[in-house]
Tab-separated table of C-alpha atoms in Angstrom:
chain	number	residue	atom	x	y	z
A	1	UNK	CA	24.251	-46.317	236.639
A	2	UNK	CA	27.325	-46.453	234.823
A	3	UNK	CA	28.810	-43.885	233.231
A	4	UNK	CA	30.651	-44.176	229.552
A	5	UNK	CA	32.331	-42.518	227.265
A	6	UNK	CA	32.253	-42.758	223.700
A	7	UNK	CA	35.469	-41.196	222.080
A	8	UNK	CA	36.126	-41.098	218.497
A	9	UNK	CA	40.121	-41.265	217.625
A	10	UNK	CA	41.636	-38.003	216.284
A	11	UNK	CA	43.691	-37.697	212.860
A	12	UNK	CA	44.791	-40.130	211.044
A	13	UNK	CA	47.151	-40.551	208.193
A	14	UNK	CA	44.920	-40.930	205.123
A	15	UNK	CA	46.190	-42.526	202.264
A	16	UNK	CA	44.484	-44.096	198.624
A	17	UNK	CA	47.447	-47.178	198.718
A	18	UNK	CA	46.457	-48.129	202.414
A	19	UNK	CA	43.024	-49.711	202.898
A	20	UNK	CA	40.888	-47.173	205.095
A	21	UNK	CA	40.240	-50.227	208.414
A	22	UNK	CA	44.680	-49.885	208.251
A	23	UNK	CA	44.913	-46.438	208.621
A	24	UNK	CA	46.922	-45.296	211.459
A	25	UNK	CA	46.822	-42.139	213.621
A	26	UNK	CA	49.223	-39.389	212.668
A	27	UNK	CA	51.201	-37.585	214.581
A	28	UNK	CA	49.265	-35.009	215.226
A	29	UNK	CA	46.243	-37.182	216.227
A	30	UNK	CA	48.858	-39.148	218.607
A	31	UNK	CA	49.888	-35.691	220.188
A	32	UNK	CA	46.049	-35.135	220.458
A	33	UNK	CA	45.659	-38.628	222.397
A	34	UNK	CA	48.554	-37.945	224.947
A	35	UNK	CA	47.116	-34.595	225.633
A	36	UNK	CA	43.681	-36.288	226.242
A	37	UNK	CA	45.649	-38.227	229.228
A	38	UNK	CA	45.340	-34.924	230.993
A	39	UNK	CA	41.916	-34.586	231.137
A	40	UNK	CA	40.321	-35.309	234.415
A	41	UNK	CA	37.559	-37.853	232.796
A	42	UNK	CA	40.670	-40.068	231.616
A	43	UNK	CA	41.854	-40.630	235.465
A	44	UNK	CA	37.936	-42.685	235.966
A	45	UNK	CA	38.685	-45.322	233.330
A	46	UNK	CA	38.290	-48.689	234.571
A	47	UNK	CA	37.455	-50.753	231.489
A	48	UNK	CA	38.348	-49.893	227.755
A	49	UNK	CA	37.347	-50.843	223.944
A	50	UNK	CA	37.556	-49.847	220.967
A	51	UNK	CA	36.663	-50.680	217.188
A	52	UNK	CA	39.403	-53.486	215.328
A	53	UNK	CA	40.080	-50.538	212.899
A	54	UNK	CA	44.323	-49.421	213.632
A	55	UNK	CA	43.018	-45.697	214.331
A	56	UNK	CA	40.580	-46.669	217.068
A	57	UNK	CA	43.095	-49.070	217.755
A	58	UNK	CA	46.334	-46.624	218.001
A	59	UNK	CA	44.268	-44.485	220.276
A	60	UNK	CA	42.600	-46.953	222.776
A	61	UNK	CA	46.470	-48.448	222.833
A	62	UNK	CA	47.434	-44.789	224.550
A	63	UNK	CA	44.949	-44.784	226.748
A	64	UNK	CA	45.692	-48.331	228.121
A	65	UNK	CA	49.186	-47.823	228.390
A	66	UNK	CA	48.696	-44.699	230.093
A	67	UNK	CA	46.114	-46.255	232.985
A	68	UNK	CA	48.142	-50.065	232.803
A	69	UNK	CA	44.663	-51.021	231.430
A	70	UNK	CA	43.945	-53.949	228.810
A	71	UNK	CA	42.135	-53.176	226.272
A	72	UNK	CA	39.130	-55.343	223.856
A	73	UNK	CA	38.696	-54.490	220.457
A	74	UNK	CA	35.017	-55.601	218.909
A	75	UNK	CA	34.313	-55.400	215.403
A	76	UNK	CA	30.706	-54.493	215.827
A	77	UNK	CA	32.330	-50.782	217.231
A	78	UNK	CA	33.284	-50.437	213.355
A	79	UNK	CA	32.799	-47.583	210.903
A	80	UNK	CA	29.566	-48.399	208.551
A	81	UNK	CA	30.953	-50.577	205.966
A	82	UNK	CA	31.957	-48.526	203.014
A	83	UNK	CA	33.568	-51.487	201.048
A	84	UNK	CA	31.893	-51.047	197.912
A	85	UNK	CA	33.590	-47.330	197.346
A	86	UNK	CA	36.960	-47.760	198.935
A	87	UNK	CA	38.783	-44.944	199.110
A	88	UNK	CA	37.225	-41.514	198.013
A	89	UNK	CA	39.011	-38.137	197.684
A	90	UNK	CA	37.957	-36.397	201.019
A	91	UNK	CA	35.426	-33.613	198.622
A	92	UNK	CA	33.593	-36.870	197.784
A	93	UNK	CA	33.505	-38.555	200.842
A	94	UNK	CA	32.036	-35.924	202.537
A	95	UNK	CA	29.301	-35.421	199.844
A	96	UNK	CA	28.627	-39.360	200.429
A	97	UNK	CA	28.484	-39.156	204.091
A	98	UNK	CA	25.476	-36.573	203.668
A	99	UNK	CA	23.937	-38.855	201.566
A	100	UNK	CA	24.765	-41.845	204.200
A	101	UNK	CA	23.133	-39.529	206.960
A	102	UNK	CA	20.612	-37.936	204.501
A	103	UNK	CA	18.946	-41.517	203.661
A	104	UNK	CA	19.411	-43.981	206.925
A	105	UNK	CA	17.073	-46.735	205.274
A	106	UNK	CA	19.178	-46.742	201.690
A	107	UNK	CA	22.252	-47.868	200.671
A	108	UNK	CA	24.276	-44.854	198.811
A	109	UNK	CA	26.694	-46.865	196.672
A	110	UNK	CA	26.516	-50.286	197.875
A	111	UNK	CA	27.464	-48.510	201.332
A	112	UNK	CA	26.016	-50.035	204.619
A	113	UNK	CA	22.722	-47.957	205.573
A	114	UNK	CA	22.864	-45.623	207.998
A	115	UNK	CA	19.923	-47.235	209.965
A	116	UNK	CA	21.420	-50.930	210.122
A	117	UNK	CA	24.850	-49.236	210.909
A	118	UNK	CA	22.881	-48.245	213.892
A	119	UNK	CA	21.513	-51.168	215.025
A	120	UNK	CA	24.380	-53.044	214.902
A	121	UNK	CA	26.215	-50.263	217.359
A	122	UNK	CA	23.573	-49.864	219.765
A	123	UNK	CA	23.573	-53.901	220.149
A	124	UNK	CA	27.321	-53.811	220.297
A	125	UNK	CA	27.125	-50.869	223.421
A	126	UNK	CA	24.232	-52.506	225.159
A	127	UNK	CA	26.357	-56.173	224.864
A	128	UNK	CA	29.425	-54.614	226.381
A	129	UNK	CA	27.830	-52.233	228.899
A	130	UNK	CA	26.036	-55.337	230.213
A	131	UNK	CA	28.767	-57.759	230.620
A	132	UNK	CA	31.723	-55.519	231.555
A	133	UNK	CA	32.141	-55.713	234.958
A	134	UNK	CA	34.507	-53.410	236.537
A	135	UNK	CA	32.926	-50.741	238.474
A	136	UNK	CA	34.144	-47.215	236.789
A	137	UNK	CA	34.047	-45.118	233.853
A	138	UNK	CA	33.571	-47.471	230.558
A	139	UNK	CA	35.500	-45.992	227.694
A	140	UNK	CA	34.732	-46.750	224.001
A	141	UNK	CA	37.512	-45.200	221.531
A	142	UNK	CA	35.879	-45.326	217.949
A	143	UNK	CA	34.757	-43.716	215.024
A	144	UNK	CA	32.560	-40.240	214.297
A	145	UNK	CA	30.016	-41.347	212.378
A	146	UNK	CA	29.785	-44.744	214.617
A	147	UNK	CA	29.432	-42.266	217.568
A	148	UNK	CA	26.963	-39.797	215.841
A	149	UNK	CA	24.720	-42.553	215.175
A	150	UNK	CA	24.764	-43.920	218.796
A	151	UNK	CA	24.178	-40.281	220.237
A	152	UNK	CA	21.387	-40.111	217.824
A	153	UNK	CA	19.550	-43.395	219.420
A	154	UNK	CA	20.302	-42.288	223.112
A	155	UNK	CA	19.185	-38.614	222.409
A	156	UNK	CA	16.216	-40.199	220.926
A	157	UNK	CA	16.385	-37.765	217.594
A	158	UNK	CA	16.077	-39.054	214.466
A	159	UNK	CA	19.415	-39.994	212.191
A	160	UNK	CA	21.289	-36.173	211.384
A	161	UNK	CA	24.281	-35.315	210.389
A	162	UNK	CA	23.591	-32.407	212.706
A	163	UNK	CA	24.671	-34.347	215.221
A	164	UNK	CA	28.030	-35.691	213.645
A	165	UNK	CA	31.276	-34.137	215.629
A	166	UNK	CA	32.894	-30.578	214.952
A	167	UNK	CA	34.964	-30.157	211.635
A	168	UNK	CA	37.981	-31.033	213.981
A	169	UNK	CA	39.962	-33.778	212.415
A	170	UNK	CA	38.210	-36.371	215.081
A	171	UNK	CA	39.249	-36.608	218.510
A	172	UNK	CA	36.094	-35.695	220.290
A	173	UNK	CA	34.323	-37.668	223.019
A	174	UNK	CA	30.593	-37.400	225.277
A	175	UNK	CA	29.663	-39.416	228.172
A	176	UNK	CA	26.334	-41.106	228.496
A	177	UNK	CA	24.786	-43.516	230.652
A	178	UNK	CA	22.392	-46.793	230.173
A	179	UNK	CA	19.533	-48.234	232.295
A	180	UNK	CA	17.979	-45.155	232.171
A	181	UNK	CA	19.505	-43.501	229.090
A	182	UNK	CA	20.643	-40.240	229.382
A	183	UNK	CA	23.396	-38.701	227.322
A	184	UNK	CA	25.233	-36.022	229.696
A	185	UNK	CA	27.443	-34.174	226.757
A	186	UNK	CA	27.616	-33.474	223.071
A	187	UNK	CA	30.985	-34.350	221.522
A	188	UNK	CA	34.050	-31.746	222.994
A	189	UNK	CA	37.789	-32.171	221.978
A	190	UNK	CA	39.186	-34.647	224.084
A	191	UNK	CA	41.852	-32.203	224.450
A	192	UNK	CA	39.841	-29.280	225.862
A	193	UNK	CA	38.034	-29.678	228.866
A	194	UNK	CA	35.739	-32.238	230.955
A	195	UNK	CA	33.483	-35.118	229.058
C-alpha cells in the first residue's frame, strides 16, 4: 500500500488585522520548509496537497517547486472552523484548543467540534488517497490540529491533545498508510531526520 505523509506547515506570521485562513508563513517557517527539501522522505513525493489556507499553501508551494510537482489544494484539509472567535491572543487560544480536544462532541464557542472536524478529514484523506493515482509517496501539507485528529483515527485512540505535535512552532510531519491502516511515525520536525 501506499505510503503518505501528513505534514503540518511550520511558522507563520500571526497577526489580529489579517484573517487567520490568510496568514502566511514567516521567514523562519520558510527557512524551515527549504531545509525540509533535504530530507530523504521529500525525494519519494509523487503527488502533493494541501489545505486552501496561505500557510499550508506557502509550504506545499516549496515543496512543488522544489520536485517540479503540481500541487491541489482541498478545503476539506482545513483547520476546524474557528469562525465564531476569530482571532484570540495565543494564551487564549491555547486554553480553547484544550477545550476543542477536551470535548470532541461540543462546540466550545460556536467552534466546529472536534469530532465532526474529524470526520470531515478522514473523508477528505480516504477521497484523495483513493483517486490519486501516481504511484509514490502522497504528501499532505496541512494543519496540527487537522493532523492530530487524523493520527488519532488511524492510531485508533480516542480524540487527545496528547497526540497534538511538539511545542515547535509547526513544521512536523508522520507517514502512514491506508488499506490496512497503519501509522509508521509520530510527528518529527520536518527538519530533523526521516518521516
Amino acid at each position: 500500500m501506499r505510503k503518505v505523509l501528513f505534514i503540518s506547515h511550520p511558522n507563520v506570521v500571526i497577526s489580529k488585522d489579517v484573517p487567520v485562513p490568510q496568514w502566511p508563513l514567516s521567514s523562519l517557517g520558510r527557512e524551515r520548509m527549504r531545509a525540509a527539501l533535504g530530507q530523504p522522505w521529500t525525494s519519494k513525493i509523487s503527488s502533493l496537497y494541501c489545505s486552501t489556507e496561505q500557510k499550508a499553501i506557502d509550504g506545499a508551494e516549496i515543496l512543488a517547486c522544489h520536485l517540479s510537482l503540481p500541487f491541489t489544494p482541498i478545503h476539506e484539509l482545513g483547520e476546524n472552523d474557528r469562525s465564531a472567535t476569530g482571532f484570540l491572543p495565543p494564551e487564549e487560544f491555547e486554553q480553547m484548543a484544550d477545550q476543542f480536544f477536551a470535548r470532541p462532541e461540543e462546540s466550545v464557542r460556536g467552534w466546529e467540534t472536534a469530532l465532526a472536524a474529524q470526520q470531515r478529514i478522514v473523508a477528505a484523506v480516504n477521497a484523495l488517497v483513493q483517486a490519486d493515482t501516481c504511484a509514490g509517496t502522497i504528501a499532505i501539507v496541512s494543519h496540527g490540529a487537522v493532523g492530530t485528529l487524523l493520527y488519532c483515527h488511524l492510531s485508533g485512540q480516542p480524540i487527545d491533545r496528547r497526540w497534538d505535535q511538539p511545542p515547535n512552532g509547526g513544521g512536523n510531519v508522520y507517514s502512514f498508510q491506508l488499506n490496512p491502516t497503519r501509522v509508521f511515525s509520530w510527528w518529527r520536525p520536518i527538519d530533523e531526520g526521516n518521516a
